[in-house]
Coordinates of N, CA and C in Angstrom, one line a residue:
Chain J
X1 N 42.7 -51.5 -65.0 CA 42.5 -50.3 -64.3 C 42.2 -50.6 -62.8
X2 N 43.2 -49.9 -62.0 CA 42.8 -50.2 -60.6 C 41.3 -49.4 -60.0
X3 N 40.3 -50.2 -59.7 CA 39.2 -49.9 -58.7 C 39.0 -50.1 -57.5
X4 N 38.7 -49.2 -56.8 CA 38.3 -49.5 -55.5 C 36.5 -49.4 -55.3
X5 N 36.0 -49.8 -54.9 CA 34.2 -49.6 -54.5 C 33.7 -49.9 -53.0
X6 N 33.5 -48.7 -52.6 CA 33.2 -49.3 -51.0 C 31.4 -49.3 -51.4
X7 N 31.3 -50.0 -50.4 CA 29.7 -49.9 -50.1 C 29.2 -50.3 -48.7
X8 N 28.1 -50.4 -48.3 CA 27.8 -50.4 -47.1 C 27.1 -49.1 -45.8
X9 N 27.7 -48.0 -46.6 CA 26.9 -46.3 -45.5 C 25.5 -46.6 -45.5
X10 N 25.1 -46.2 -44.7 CA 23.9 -45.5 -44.4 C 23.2 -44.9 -43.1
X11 N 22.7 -45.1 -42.9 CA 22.0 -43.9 -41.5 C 21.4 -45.6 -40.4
X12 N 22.5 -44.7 -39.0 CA 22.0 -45.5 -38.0 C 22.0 -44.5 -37.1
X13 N 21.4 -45.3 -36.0 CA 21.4 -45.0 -34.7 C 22.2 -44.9 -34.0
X14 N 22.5 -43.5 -33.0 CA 23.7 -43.9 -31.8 C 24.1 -45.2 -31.6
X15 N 25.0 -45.7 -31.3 CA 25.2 -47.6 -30.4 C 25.2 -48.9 -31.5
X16 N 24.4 -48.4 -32.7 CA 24.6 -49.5 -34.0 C 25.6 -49.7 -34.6
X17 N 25.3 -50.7 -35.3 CA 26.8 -51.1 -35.8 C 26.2 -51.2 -37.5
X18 N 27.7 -51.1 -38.2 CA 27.3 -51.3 -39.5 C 28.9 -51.6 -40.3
X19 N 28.5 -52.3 -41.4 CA 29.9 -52.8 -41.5 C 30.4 -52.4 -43.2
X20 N 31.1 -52.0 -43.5 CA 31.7 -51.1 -44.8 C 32.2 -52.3 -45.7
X21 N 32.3 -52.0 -46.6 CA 32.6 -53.2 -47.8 C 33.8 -52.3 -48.6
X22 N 34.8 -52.8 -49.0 CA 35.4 -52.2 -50.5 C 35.8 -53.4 -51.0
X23 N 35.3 -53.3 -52.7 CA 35.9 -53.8 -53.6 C 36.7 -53.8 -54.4
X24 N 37.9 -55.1 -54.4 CA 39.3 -54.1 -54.9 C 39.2 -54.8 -56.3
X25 N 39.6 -54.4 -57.9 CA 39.9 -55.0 -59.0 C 41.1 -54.2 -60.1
X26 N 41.6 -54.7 -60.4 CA 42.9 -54.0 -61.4 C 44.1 -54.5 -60.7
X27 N 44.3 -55.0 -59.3 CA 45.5 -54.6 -59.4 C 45.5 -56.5 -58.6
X28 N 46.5 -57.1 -57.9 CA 47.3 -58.0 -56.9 C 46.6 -57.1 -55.8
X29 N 45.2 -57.5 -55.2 CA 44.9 -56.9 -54.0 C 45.6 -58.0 -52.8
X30 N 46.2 -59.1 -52.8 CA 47.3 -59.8 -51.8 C 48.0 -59.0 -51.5
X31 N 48.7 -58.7 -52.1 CA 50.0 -58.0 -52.0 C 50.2 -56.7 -51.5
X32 N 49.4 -56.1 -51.7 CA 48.9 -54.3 -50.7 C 48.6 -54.1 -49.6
X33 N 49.0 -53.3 -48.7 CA 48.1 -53.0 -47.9 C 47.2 -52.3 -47.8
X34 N 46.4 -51.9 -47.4 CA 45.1 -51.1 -47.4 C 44.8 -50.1 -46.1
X35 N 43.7 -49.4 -46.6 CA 43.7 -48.7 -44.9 C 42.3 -47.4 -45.5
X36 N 41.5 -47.2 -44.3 CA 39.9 -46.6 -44.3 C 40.5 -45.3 -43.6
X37 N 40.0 -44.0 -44.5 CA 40.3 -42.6 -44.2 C 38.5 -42.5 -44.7
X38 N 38.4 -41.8 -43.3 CA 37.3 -40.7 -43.0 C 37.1 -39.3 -43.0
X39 N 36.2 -38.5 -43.2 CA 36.1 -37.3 -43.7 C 34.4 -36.6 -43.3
X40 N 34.4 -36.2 -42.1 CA 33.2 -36.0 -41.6 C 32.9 -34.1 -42.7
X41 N 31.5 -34.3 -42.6 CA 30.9 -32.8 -43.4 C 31.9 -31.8 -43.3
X42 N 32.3 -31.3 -44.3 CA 32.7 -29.8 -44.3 C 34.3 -30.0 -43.3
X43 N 34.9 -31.1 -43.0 CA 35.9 -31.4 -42.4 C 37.4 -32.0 -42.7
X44 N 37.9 -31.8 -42.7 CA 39.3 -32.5 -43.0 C 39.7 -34.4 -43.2
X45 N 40.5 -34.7 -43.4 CA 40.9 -36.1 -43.5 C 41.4 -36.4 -42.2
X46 N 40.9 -37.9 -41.5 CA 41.3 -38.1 -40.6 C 41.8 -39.7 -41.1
X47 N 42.5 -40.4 -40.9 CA 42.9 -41.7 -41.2 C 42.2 -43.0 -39.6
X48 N 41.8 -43.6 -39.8 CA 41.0 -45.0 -39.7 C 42.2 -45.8 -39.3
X49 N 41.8 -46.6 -40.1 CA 43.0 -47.9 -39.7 C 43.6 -48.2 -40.9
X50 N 44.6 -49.2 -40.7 CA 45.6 -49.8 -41.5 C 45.2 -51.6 -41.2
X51 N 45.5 -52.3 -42.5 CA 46.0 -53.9 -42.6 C 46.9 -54.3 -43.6
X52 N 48.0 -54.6 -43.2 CA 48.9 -55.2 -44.4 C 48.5 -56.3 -44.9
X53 N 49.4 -57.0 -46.1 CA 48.8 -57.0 -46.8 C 48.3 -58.8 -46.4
X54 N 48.7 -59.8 -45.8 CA 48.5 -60.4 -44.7 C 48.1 -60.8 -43.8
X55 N 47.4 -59.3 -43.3 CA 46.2 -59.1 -41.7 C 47.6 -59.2 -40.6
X56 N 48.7 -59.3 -41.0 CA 49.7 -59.5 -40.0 C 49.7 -58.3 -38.5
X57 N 50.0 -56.7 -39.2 CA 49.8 -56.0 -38.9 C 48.4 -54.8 -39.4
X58 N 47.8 -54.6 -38.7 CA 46.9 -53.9 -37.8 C 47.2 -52.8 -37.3
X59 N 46.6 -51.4 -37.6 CA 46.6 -50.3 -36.8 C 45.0 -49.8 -36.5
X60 N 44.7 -49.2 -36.0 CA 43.6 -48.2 -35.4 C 44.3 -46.4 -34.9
X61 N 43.2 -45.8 -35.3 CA 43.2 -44.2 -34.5 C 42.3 -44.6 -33.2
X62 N 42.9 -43.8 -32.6 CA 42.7 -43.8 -30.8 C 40.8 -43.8 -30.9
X63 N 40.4 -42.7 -31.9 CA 39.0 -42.1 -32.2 C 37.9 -43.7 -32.3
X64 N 38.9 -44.8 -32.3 CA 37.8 -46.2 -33.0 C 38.2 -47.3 -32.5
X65 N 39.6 -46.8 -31.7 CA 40.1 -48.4 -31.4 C 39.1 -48.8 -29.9
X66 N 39.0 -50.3 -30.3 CA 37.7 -50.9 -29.6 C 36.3 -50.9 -30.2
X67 N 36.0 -50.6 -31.0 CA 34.9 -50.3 -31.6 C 34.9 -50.5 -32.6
X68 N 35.7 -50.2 -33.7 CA 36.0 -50.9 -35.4 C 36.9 -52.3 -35.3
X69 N 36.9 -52.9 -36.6 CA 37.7 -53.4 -36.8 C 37.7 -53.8 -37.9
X70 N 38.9 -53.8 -38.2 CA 39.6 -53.7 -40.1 C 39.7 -55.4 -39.7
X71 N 39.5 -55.6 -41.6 CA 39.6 -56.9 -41.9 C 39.5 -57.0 -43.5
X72 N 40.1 -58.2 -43.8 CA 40.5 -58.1 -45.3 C 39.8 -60.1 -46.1
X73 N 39.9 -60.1 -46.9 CA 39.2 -61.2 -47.1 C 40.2 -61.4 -49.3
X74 N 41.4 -61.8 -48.8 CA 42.3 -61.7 -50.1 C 41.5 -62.6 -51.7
X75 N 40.7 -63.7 -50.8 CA 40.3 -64.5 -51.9 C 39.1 -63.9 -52.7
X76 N 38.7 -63.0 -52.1 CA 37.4 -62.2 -52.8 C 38.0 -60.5 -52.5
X77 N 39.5 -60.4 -52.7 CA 39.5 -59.0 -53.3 C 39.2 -58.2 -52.7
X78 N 38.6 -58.2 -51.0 CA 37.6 -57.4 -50.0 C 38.3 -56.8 -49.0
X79 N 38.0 -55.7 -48.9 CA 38.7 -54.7 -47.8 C 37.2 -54.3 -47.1
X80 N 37.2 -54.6 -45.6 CA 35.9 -54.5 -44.2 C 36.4 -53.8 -43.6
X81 N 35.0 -53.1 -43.2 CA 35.7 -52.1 -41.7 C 34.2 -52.2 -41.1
X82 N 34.1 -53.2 -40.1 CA 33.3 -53.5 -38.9 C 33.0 -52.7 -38.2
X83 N 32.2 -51.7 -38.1 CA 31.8 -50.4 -36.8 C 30.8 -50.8 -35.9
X84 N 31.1 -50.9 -34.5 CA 30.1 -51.1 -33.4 C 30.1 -49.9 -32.4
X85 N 29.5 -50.0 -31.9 CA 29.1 -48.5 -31.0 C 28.8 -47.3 -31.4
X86 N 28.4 -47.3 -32.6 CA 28.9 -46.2 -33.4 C 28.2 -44.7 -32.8
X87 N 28.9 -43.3 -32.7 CA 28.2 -42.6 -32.4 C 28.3 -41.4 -33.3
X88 N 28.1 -39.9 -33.1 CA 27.5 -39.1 -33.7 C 28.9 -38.4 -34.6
X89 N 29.8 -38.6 -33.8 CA 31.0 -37.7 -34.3 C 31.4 -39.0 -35.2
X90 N 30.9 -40.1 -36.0 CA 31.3 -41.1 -36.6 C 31.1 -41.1 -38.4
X91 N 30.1 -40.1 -37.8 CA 29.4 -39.5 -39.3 C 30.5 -39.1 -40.3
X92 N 30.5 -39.3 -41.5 CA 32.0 -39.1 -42.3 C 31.5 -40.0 -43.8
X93 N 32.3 -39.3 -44.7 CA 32.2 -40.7 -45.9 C 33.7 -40.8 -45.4
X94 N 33.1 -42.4 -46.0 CA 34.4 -43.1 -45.3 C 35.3 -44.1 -47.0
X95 N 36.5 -43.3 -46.9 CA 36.8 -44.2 -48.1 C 38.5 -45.2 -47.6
X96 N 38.1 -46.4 -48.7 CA 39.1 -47.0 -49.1 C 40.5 -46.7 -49.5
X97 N 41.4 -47.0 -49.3 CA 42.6 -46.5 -50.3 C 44.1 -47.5 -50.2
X98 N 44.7 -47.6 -51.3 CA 45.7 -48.6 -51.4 C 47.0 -48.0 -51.0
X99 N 47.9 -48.7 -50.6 CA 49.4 -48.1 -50.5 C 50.2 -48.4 -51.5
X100 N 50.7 -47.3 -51.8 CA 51.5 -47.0 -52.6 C 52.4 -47.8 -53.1
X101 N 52.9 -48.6 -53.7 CA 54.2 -50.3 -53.7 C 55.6 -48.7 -53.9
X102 N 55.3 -48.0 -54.6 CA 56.8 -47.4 -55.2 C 57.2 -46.1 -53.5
X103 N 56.5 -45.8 -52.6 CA 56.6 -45.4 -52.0 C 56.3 -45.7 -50.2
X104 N 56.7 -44.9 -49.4 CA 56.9 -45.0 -48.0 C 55.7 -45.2 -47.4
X105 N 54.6 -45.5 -48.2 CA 53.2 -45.4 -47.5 C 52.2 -44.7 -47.5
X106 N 52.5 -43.7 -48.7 CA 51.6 -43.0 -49.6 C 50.4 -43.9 -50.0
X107 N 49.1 -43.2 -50.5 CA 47.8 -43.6 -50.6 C 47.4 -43.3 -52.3
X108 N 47.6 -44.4 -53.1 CA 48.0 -44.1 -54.6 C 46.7 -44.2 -55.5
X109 N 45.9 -44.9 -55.0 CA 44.4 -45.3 -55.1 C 43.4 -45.5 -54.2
X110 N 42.5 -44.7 -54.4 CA 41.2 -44.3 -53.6 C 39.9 -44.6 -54.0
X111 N 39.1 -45.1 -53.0 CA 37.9 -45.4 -53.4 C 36.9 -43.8 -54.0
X112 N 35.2 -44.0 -54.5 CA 35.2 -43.1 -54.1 C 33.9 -42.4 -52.5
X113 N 34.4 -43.7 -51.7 CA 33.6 -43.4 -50.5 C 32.1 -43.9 -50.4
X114 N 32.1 -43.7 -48.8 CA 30.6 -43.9 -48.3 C 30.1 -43.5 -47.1
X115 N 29.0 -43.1 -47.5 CA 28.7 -42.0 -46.5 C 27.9 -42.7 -45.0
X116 N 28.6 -42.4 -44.1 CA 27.9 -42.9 -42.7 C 27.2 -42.5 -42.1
X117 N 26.3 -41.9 -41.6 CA 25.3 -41.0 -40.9 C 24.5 -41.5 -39.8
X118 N 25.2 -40.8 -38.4 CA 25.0 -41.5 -37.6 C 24.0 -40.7 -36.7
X119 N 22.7 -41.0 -36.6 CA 21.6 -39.9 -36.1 C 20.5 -40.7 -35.7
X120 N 19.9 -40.0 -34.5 CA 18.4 -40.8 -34.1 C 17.7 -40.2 -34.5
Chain B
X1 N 51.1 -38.7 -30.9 CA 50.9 -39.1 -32.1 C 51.7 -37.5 -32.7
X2 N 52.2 -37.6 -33.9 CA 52.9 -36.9 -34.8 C 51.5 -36.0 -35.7
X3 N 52.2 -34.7 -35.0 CA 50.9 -33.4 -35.3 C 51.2 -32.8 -36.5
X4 N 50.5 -32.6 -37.9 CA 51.0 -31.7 -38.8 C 50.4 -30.8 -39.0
X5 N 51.0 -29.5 -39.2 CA 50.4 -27.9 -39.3 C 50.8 -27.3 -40.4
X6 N 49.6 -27.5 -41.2 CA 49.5 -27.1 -42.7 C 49.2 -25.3 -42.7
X7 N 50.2 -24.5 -43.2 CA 49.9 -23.3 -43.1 C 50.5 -22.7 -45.0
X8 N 49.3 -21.7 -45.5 CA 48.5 -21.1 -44.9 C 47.0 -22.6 -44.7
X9 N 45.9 -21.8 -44.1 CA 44.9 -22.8 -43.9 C 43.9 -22.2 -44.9
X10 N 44.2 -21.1 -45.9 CA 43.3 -21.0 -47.3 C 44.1 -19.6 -47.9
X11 N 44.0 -19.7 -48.8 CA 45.1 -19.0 -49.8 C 43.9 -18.2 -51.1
X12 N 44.5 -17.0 -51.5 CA 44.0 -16.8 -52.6 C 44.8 -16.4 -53.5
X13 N 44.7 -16.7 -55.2 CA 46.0 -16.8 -55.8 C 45.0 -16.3 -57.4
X14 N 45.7 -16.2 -58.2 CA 45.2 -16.2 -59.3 C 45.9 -17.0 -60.3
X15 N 45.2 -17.2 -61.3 CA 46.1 -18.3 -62.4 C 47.5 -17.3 -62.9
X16 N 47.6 -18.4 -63.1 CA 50.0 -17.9 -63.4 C 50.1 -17.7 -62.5
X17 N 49.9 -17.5 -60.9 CA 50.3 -17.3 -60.1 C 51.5 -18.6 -59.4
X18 N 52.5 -18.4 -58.6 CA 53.5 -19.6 -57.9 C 52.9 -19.3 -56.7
X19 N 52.4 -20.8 -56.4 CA 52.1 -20.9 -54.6 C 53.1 -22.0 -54.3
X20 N 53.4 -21.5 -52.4 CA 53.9 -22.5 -51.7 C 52.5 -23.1 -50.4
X21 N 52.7 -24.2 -50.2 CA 51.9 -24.3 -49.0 C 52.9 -25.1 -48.1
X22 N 53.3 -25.0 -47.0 CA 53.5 -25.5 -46.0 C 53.4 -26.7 -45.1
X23 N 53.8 -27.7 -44.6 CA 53.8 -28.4 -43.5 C 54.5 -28.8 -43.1
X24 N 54.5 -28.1 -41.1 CA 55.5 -28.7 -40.4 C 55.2 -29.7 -39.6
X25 N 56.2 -30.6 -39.5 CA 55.7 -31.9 -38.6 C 56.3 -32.1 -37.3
X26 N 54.9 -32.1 -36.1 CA 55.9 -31.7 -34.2 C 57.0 -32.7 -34.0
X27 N 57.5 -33.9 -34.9 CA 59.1 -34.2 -34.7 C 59.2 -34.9 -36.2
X28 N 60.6 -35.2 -36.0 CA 61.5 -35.8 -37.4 C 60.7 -36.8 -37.9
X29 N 60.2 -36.8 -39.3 CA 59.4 -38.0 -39.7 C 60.5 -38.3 -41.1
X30 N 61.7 -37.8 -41.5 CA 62.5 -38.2 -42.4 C 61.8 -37.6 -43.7
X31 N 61.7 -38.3 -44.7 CA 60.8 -37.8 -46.0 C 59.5 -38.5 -45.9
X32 N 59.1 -39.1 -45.2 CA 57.9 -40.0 -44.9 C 56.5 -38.8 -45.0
X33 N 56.5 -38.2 -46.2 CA 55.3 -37.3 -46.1 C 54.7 -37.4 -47.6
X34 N 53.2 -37.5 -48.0 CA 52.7 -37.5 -48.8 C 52.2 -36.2 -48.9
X35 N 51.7 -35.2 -50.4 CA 51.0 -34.3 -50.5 C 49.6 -34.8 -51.6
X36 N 48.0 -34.2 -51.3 CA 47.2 -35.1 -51.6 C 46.3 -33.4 -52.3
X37 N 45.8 -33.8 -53.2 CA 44.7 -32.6 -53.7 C 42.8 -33.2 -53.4
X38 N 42.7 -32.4 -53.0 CA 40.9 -32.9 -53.2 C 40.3 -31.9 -53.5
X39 N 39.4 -32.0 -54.6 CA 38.0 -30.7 -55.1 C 36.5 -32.0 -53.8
X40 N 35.8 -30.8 -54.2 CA 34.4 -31.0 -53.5 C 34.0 -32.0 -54.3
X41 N 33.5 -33.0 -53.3 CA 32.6 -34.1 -53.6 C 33.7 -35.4 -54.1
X42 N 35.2 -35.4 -54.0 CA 35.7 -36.0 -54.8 C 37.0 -36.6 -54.0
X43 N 37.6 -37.8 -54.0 CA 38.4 -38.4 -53.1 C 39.9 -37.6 -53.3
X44 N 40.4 -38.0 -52.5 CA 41.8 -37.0 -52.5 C 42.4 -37.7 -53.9
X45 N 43.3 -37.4 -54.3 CA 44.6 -38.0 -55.4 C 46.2 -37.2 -55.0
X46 N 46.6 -38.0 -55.0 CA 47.9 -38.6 -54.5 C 48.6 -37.7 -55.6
X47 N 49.8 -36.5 -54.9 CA 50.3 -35.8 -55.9 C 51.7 -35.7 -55.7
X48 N 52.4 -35.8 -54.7 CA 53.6 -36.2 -54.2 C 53.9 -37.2 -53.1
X49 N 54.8 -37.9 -53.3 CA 55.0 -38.9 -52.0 C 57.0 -38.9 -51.7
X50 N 57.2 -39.9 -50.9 CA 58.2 -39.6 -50.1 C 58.4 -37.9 -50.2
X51 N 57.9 -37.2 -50.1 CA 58.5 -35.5 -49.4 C 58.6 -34.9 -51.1
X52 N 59.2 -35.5 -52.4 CA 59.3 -35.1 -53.4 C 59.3 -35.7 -54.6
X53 N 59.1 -36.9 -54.5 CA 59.0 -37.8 -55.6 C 57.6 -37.1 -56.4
X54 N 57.1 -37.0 -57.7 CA 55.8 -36.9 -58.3 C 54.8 -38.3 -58.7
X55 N 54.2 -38.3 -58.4 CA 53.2 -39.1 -58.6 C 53.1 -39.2 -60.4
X56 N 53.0 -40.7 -60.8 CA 53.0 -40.6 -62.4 C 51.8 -39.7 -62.5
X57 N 51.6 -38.9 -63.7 CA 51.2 -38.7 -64.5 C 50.1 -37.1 -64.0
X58 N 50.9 -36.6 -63.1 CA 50.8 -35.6 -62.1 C 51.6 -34.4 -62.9
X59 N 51.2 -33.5 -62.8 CA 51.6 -32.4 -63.8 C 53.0 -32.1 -63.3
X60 N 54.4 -31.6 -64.2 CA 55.2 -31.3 -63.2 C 55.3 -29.8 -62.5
X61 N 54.4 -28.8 -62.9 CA 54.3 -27.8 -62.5 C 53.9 -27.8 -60.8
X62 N 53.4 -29.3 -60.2 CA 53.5 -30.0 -58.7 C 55.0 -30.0 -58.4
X63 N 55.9 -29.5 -57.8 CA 57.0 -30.2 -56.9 C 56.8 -30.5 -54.7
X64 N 57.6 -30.9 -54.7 CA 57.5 -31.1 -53.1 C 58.7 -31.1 -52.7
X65 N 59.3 -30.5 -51.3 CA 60.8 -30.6 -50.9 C 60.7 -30.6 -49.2
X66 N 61.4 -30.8 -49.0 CA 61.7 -30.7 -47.4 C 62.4 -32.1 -46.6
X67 N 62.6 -32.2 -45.5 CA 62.7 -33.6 -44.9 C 62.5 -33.3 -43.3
X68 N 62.7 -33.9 -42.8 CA 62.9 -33.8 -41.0 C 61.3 -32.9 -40.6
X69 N 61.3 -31.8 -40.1 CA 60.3 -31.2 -39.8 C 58.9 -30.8 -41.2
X70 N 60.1 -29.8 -41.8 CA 59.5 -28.8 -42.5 C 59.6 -29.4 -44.4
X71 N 58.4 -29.1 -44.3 CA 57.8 -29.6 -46.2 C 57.4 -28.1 -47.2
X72 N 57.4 -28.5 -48.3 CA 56.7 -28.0 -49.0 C 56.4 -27.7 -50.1
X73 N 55.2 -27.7 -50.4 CA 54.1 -28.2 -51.6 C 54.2 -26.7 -52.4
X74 N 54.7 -26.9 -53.8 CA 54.9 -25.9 -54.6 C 54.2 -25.8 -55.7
X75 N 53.4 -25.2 -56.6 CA 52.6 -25.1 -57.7 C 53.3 -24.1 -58.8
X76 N 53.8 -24.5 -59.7 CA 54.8 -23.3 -60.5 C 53.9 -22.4 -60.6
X77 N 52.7 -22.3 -61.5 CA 52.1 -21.8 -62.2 C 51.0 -22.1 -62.3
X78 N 49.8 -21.7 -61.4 CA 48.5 -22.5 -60.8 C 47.2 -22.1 -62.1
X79 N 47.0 -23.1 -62.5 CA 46.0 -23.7 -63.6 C 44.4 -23.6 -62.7
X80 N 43.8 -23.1 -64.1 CA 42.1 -23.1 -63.1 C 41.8 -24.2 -62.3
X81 N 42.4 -25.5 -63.2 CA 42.0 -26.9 -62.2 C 42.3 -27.5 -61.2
X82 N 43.8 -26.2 -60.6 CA 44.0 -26.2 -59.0 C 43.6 -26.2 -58.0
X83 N 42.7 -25.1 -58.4 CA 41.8 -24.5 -57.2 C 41.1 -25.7 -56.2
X84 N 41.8 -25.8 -55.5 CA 41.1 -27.0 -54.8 C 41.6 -27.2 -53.3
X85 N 41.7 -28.1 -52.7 CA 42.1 -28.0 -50.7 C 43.3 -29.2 -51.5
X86 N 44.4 -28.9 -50.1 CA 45.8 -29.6 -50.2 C 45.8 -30.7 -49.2
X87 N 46.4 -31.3 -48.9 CA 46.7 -31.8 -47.6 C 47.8 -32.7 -47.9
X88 N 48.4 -33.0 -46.6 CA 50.0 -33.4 -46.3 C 49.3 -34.4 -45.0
X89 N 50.4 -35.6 -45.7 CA 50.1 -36.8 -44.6 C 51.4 -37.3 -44.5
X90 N 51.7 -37.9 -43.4 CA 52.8 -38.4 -42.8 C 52.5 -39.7 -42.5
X91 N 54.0 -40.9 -43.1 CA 54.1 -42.2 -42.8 C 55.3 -42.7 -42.1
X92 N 55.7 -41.9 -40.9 CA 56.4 -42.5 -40.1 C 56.7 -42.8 -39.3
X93 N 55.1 -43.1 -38.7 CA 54.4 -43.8 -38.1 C 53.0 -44.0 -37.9
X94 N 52.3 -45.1 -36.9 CA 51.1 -44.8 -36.7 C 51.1 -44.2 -35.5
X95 N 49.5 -43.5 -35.3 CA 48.6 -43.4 -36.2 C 49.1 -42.7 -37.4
X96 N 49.1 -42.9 -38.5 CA 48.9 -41.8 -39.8 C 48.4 -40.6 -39.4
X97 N 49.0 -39.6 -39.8 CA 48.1 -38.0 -39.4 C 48.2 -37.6 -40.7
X98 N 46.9 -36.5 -41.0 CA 47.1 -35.5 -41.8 C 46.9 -34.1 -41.9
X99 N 47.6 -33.3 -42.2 CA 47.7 -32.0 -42.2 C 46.0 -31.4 -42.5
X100 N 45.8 -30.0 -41.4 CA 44.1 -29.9 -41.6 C 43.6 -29.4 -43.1
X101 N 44.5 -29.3 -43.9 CA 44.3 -28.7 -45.0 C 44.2 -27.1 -45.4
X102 N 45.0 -26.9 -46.7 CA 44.9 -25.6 -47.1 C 44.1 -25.7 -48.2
X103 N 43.1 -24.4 -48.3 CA 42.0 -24.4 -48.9 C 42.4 -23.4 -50.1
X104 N 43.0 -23.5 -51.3 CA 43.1 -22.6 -52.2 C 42.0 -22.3 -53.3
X105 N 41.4 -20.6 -53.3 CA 41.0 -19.8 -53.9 C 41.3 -19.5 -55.0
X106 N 40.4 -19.1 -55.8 CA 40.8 -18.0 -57.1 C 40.4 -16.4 -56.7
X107 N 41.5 -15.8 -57.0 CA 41.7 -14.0 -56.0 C 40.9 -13.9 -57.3

């Protein structure tokens, strides 16, 4: 059974950094790429970043680039998302999710999140 | 970055009822479009991809059709366990965008 488990949320400060964990099991997490969708209170999906399956390619949304950074860790199954600077509009549960092998890039498995709360 | 405009942006419908929901995308992304369901408190699930393929084990009363601009997410015959927000995402390119969501009701 494919799983995903993020961990890592919790409550910081404006300018702190905090760093997200997911754990992948069920499936060839080498072989996937991955990618962190955020979802601030009462708000819509916004997508994060991308890493194939490799770390080859790398994407960011404009909203994080310079300030996050995706990273993957294949021998322990681990999908990271590094947050520094973090500020108020960052607040979101933030989930994991796999891409799709039978499709163009669809999102076929999903963590089920973690909540970031970013407040002084 | 490639804008999607999910219309309507909340719906109310009754069971047996056929809904369409919408999304158009501000240029050609081919079939490169996913449709995603989320209830409250709970991660999206993946309900169509390329534009109309079904997702295993996804009811088929879900279909999806469109290509180039214009999509859309079809429910034959909407079940109490529908009632939930939609959303449409696009992979043809980065950034990834996704549609702001349609929020469907029980009338």
């Amino acid at each position: 059974e494919v799983q995903l488990v993020e961990s890592g949320g919790g409550l910081v400060k404006p300018g702190g950094s905090l760093r997200l964990s997911c754990a992948a099991s069920g499936f060839t997490f080498s072989s996937y790429s991955m990618n962190w969708v955020r979802q601030a209170p009462g708000k819509g999906l916004e997508w994060v970043s991308s890493i194939s399956s490799s770390s080859s390619y790398i994407y960011y949304a404009d909203s994080v680039k310079g300030r996050f950074t995706i990273s993957r860790d294949n021998a322990k199954n681990s999908l990271f998302l590094q947050m520094n600077s973090l500020r108020a509009e960052d607040t979101a549960v933030y989930y994991c999710a796999r891409v799709n092998p039978y499709g163009s890039g669809s999102y076929d498995y999903w963590g089920q999140g973690t909540l970031v709360t970013v407040s002084s | 970055a490639i804008q999607l405009t999910q219309s309507p942006s909340s719906l109310s419908a009754s069971v047996g009822d056929r809904v369409t929901i919408t999304c158009r995308a501000s240029q050609g992304i081919s079939s490169a479009l996913a449709w995603y369901q989320q209830k409250p408190g709970k991660a999206p699930k993946l309900l169509i991809y390329d534009a109309s393929s079904l997702e295993s084990g996804v009811p088929s009363r879900f279909s999806g059709s469109g290509s180039g601009t214009d999509f859309t997410l079809t429910i034959s015959s909407l079940q109490p366990e529908d009632f939930a927000t939609y959303y449409c995402q696009q992979f043809n390119s980065h950034p990834r965008t996704f549609g702001q969501g349609t929020k469907l009701e029980i009338k």
